[in-house]
PDB file of C-alpha atoms in Angstrom:
ATOM      1  CA  UNK A   1       5.129  13.141  10.787  1.00  0.00           C
ATOM      2  CA  UNK A   2       6.096   9.703   9.585  1.00  0.00           C
ATOM      3  CA  UNK A   3       9.435   9.224   7.887  1.00  0.00           C
ATOM      4  CA  UNK A   4      10.188   6.043   6.015  1.00  0.00           C
ATOM      5  CA  UNK A   5      13.034   4.011   7.528  1.00  0.00           C
ATOM      6  CA  UNK A   6      16.015   3.466   5.220  1.00  0.00           C
ATOM      7  CA  UNK A   7      15.437  -0.300   4.940  1.00  0.00           C
ATOM      8  CA  UNK A   8      11.807   0.270   3.892  1.00  0.00           C
ATOM      9  CA  UNK A   9      12.860   2.846   1.293  1.00  0.00           C
ATOM     10  CA  UNK A  10      15.256   0.333  -0.301  1.00  0.00           C
ATOM     11  CA  UNK A  11      12.446  -2.231  -0.571  1.00  0.00           C
ATOM     12  CA  UNK A  12      10.129   0.375  -2.128  1.00  0.00           C
ATOM     13  CA  UNK A  13      12.797   1.322  -4.665  1.00  0.00           C
ATOM     14  CA  UNK A  14      13.325  -2.344  -5.530  1.00  0.00           C
ATOM     15  CA  UNK A  15       9.567  -2.687  -5.948  1.00  0.00           C
ATOM     16  CA  UNK A  16       9.548   0.121  -8.514  1.00  0.00           C
ATOM     17  CA  UNK A  17      12.288  -1.649 -10.491  1.00  0.00           C
ATOM     18  CA  UNK A  18      10.343  -4.936 -10.535  1.00  0.00           C
ATOM     19  CA  UNK A  19       7.122  -3.178 -11.490  1.00  0.00           C
ATOM     20  CA  UNK A  20       8.775  -1.266 -14.335  1.00  0.00           C
ATOM     21  CA  UNK A  21      10.435  -4.404 -15.700  1.00  0.00           C
ATOM     22  CA  UNK A  22       7.105  -6.263 -15.579  1.00  0.00           C
ATOM     23  CA  UNK A  23       5.265  -3.458 -17.375  1.00  0.00           C
ATOM     24  CA  UNK A  24       8.044  -3.039 -19.958  1.00  0.00           C
ATOM     25  CA  UNK A  25       7.830  -6.771 -20.687  1.00  0.00           C
ATOM     26  CA  UNK A  26       4.091  -6.376 -21.115  1.00  0.00           C
ATOM     27  CA  UNK A  27       4.523  -3.465 -23.519  1.00  0.00           C
ATOM     28  CA  UNK A  28       7.234  -5.275 -25.499  1.00  0.00           C
ATOM     29  CA  UNK A  29       5.304  -8.589 -25.456  1.00  0.00           C
ATOM     30  CA  UNK A  30       8.155 -10.408 -23.721  1.00  0.00           C
ATOM     31  CA  UNK A  31       5.816 -13.022 -22.301  1.00  0.00           C
ATOM     32  CA  UNK A  32       8.112 -15.354 -20.302  1.00  0.00           C
ATOM     33  CA  UNK A  33       9.941 -12.551 -18.483  1.00  0.00           C
ATOM     34  CA  UNK A  34       6.707 -10.604 -17.963  1.00  0.00           C
ATOM     35  CA  UNK A  35       5.036 -13.618 -16.365  1.00  0.00           C
ATOM     36  CA  UNK A  36       8.159 -14.326 -14.306  1.00  0.00           C
ATOM     37  CA  UNK A  37       8.177 -10.741 -12.971  1.00  0.00           C
ATOM     38  CA  UNK A  38       4.710 -11.209 -11.441  1.00  0.00           C
ATOM     39  CA  UNK A  39       6.154 -13.136  -8.489  1.00  0.00           C
ATOM     40  CA  UNK A  40       8.810 -10.624  -7.328  1.00  0.00           C
ATOM     41  CA  UNK A  41       6.526  -7.655  -7.988  1.00  0.00           C
ATOM     42  CA  UNK A  42       3.670  -9.080  -5.923  1.00  0.00           C
ATOM     43  CA  UNK A  43       6.000 -10.425  -3.234  1.00  0.00           C
ATOM     44  CA  UNK A  44       7.590  -7.044  -2.633  1.00  0.00           C
ATOM     45  CA  UNK A  45       4.184  -5.307  -2.698  1.00  0.00           C
ATOM     46  CA  UNK A  46       2.987  -7.695   0.012  1.00  0.00           C
ATOM     47  CA  UNK A  47       6.186  -7.108   2.010  1.00  0.00           C
ATOM     48  CA  UNK A  48       5.768  -3.327   1.836  1.00  0.00           C
ATOM     49  CA  UNK A  49       2.139  -3.635   2.923  1.00  0.00           C
ATOM     50  CA  UNK A  50       3.155  -5.841   5.849  1.00  0.00           C
ATOM     51  CA  UNK A  51       5.971  -3.485   6.901  1.00  0.00           C
ATOM     52  CA  UNK A  52       3.619  -0.494   7.050  1.00  0.00           C
ATOM     53  CA  UNK A  53       0.653  -2.300   8.637  1.00  0.00           C
ATOM     54  CA  UNK A  54       0.824  -0.256  11.862  1.00  0.00           C
ATOM     55  CA  UNK A  55       0.424   3.077  10.051  1.00  0.00           C
ATOM     56  CA  UNK A  56      -3.150   3.287   8.806  1.00  0.00           C
ATOM     57  CA  UNK A  57      -2.452   5.797   6.048  1.00  0.00           C
ATOM     58  CA  UNK A  58       0.397   3.731   4.640  1.00  0.00           C
ATOM     59  CA  UNK A  59      -1.497   0.470   5.101  1.00  0.00           C
ATOM     60  CA  UNK A  60      -4.601   1.584   3.211  1.00  0.00           C
ATOM     61  CA  UNK A  61      -2.586   3.136   0.380  1.00  0.00           C
ATOM     62  CA  UNK A  62      -0.317   0.099   0.100  1.00  0.00           C
ATOM     63  CA  UNK A  63      -3.326  -2.229   0.057  1.00  0.00           C
ATOM     64  CA  UNK A  64      -4.710  -0.167  -2.823  1.00  0.00           C
ATOM     65  CA  UNK A  65      -1.374  -0.462  -4.653  1.00  0.00           C
ATOM     66  CA  UNK A  66      -1.281  -4.209  -3.993  1.00  0.00           C
ATOM     67  CA  UNK A  67      -4.724  -4.698  -5.550  1.00  0.00           C
ATOM     68  CA  UNK A  68      -3.736  -2.429  -8.439  1.00  0.00           C
ATOM     69  CA  UNK A  69      -0.750  -4.682  -9.118  1.00  0.00           C
ATOM     70  CA  UNK A  70      -2.911  -7.810  -8.825  1.00  0.00           C
ATOM     71  CA  UNK A  71      -5.306  -6.350 -11.408  1.00  0.00           C
ATOM     72  CA  UNK A  72      -2.392  -5.297 -13.580  1.00  0.00           C
ATOM     73  CA  UNK A  73      -0.810  -8.782 -13.448  1.00  0.00           C
ATOM     74  CA  UNK A  74      -4.103 -10.478 -14.224  1.00  0.00           C
ATOM     75  CA  UNK A  75      -4.748  -8.181 -17.193  1.00  0.00           C
ATOM     76  CA  UNK A  76      -1.229  -8.747 -18.545  1.00  0.00           C
ATOM     77  CA  UNK A  77      -1.607 -12.519 -18.196  1.00  0.00           C
ATOM     78  CA  UNK A  78      -4.947 -12.517 -20.018  1.00  0.00           C
ATOM     79  CA  UNK A  79      -3.414 -10.544 -22.881  1.00  0.00           C
ATOM     80  CA  UNK A  80      -0.349 -12.787 -23.027  1.00  0.00           C
ATOM     81  CA  UNK A  81      -2.439 -15.946 -23.106  1.00  0.00           C
ATOM     82  CA  UNK A  82      -4.582 -14.455 -25.879  1.00  0.00           C
ATOM     83  CA  UNK A  83      -7.753 -15.571 -24.158  1.00  0.00           C
ATOM     84  CA  UNK A  84     -11.225 -14.207 -24.692  1.00  0.00           C
ATOM     85  CA  UNK A  85     -11.067 -10.398 -24.659  1.00  0.00           C
ATOM     86  CA  UNK A  86     -13.961 -10.306 -22.193  1.00  0.00           C
ATOM     87  CA  UNK A  87     -11.740 -11.850 -19.481  1.00  0.00           C
ATOM     88  CA  UNK A  88      -9.723  -8.645 -19.130  1.00  0.00           C
ATOM     89  CA  UNK A  89     -12.791  -6.912 -17.713  1.00  0.00           C
ATOM     90  CA  UNK A  90     -12.432  -9.052 -14.584  1.00  0.00           C
ATOM     91  CA  UNK A  91      -9.385  -6.913 -13.777  1.00  0.00           C
ATOM     92  CA  UNK A  92     -11.952  -4.341 -12.660  1.00  0.00           C
ATOM     93  CA  UNK A  93     -12.588  -6.439  -9.531  1.00  0.00           C
ATOM     94  CA  UNK A  94      -9.176  -5.969  -7.881  1.00  0.00           C
ATOM     95  CA  UNK A  95      -9.010  -2.394  -9.237  1.00  0.00           C
ATOM     96  CA  UNK A  96     -12.340  -1.744  -7.483  1.00  0.00           C
ATOM     97  CA  UNK A  97     -11.123  -3.316  -4.249  1.00  0.00           C
ATOM     98  CA  UNK A  98      -8.129  -0.962  -4.343  1.00  0.00           C
ATOM     99  CA  UNK A  99     -10.426   2.003  -4.855  1.00  0.00           C
ATOM    100  CA  UNK A 100     -12.549   0.829  -1.902  1.00  0.00           C
ATOM    101  CA  UNK A 101      -9.463   0.896   0.334  1.00  0.00           C
ATOM    102  CA  UNK A 102      -8.727   4.486  -0.719  1.00  0.00           C
ATOM    103  CA  UNK A 103     -12.351   5.614  -0.359  1.00  0.00           C
ATOM    104  CA  UNK A 104     -12.701   3.977   3.045  1.00  0.00           C
ATOM    105  CA  UNK A 105      -9.491   5.599   4.250  1.00  0.00           C
ATOM    106  CA  UNK A 106     -10.485   9.122   3.171  1.00  0.00           C
ATOM    107  CA  UNK A 107     -14.175   8.774   4.044  1.00  0.00           C
ATOM    108  CA  UNK A 108     -13.897   7.020   7.414  1.00  0.00           C
ATOM    109  CA  UNK A 109     -10.419   6.443   8.817  1.00  0.00           C
ATOM    110  CA  UNK A 110      -8.837   9.861   8.212  1.00  0.00           C
ATOM    111  CA  UNK A 111     -11.823  11.880   9.499  1.00  0.00           C
ATOM    112  CA  UNK A 112     -11.910   9.722  12.632  1.00  0.00           C
ATOM    113  CA  UNK A 113      -8.185  10.272  13.177  1.00  0.00           C
ATOM    114  CA  UNK A 114      -8.631  14.030  12.741  1.00  0.00           C
ATOM    115  CA  UNK A 115     -11.490  14.078  15.266  1.00  0.00           C
ATOM    116  CA  UNK A 116      -9.306  12.259  17.776  1.00  0.00           C
ATOM    117  CA  UNK A 117      -6.496  14.781  17.229  1.00  0.00           C
ATOM    118  CA  UNK A 118      -8.878  17.675  17.935  1.00  0.00           C
ATOM    119  CA  UNK A 119      -9.437  16.436  21.461  1.00  0.00           C
ATOM    120  CA  UNK A 120      -8.261  19.000  23.979  1.00  0.00           C
ATOM    121  CA  UNK A 121      -4.991  18.253  25.692  1.00  0.00           C
ATOM    122  CA  UNK A 122      -4.384  20.085  28.938  1.00  0.00           C
ATOM    123  CA  UNK A 123      -0.907  20.446  30.359  1.00  0.00           C
ATOM    124  CA  UNK A 124      -0.809  21.118  34.070  1.00  0.00           C
ATOM    125  CA  UNK A 125       2.290  22.431  35.734  1.00  0.00           C
ATOM    126  CA  UNK A 126       2.809  21.002  39.177  1.00  0.00           C
ATOM    127  CA  UNK A 127       5.086  22.776  41.651  1.00  0.00           C
ATOM    128  CA  UNK A 128       8.252  20.867  42.520  1.00  0.00           C
ATOM    129  CA  UNK A 129       7.320  20.651  46.171  1.00  0.00           C
ATOM    130  CA  UNK A 130       4.145  18.802  45.266  1.00  0.00           C
ATOM    131  CA  UNK A 131       6.111  16.377  43.132  1.00  0.00           C
ATOM    132  CA  UNK A 132       8.586  15.788  45.949  1.00  0.00           C
ATOM    133  CA  UNK A 133       5.786  15.032  48.388  1.00  0.00           C
ATOM    134  CA  UNK A 134       4.150  12.664  45.892  1.00  0.00           C
ATOM    135  CA  UNK A 135       7.389  10.827  45.232  1.00  0.00           C
ATOM    136  CA  UNK A 136       8.178  10.506  48.929  1.00  0.00           C
ATOM    137  CA  UNK A 137       5.011   8.519  49.557  1.00  0.00           C
TER     138      UNK A 137
END
């Protein structure tokens, strides 16, 4: 079982703070601070994704979160800039990419990992005398 190292947990907690501030600014229509919060929110999301890149489960889920935040930031920016309402529908592109990461993980990566775990492992006990002879050579 994977446990999150303390230094990673602190970064994840910081990420939640940035994300909440960004979304609160969006809800309250605090445009300058909301736009400013895009950079730290995305930066920390990228950092978390990079830190967990060697664990496939974490990587795929964090990539999905990263694309969710990209979509979220784009949508917020479109609303703040009061552009054509149709532009917000383009947020569906990064949302869809995030969903593709999740679907690919659960449809392909996880089943493959489970099949590999089901492989039979055989433990063989070797008498000490055999080990001594092998080490002597």
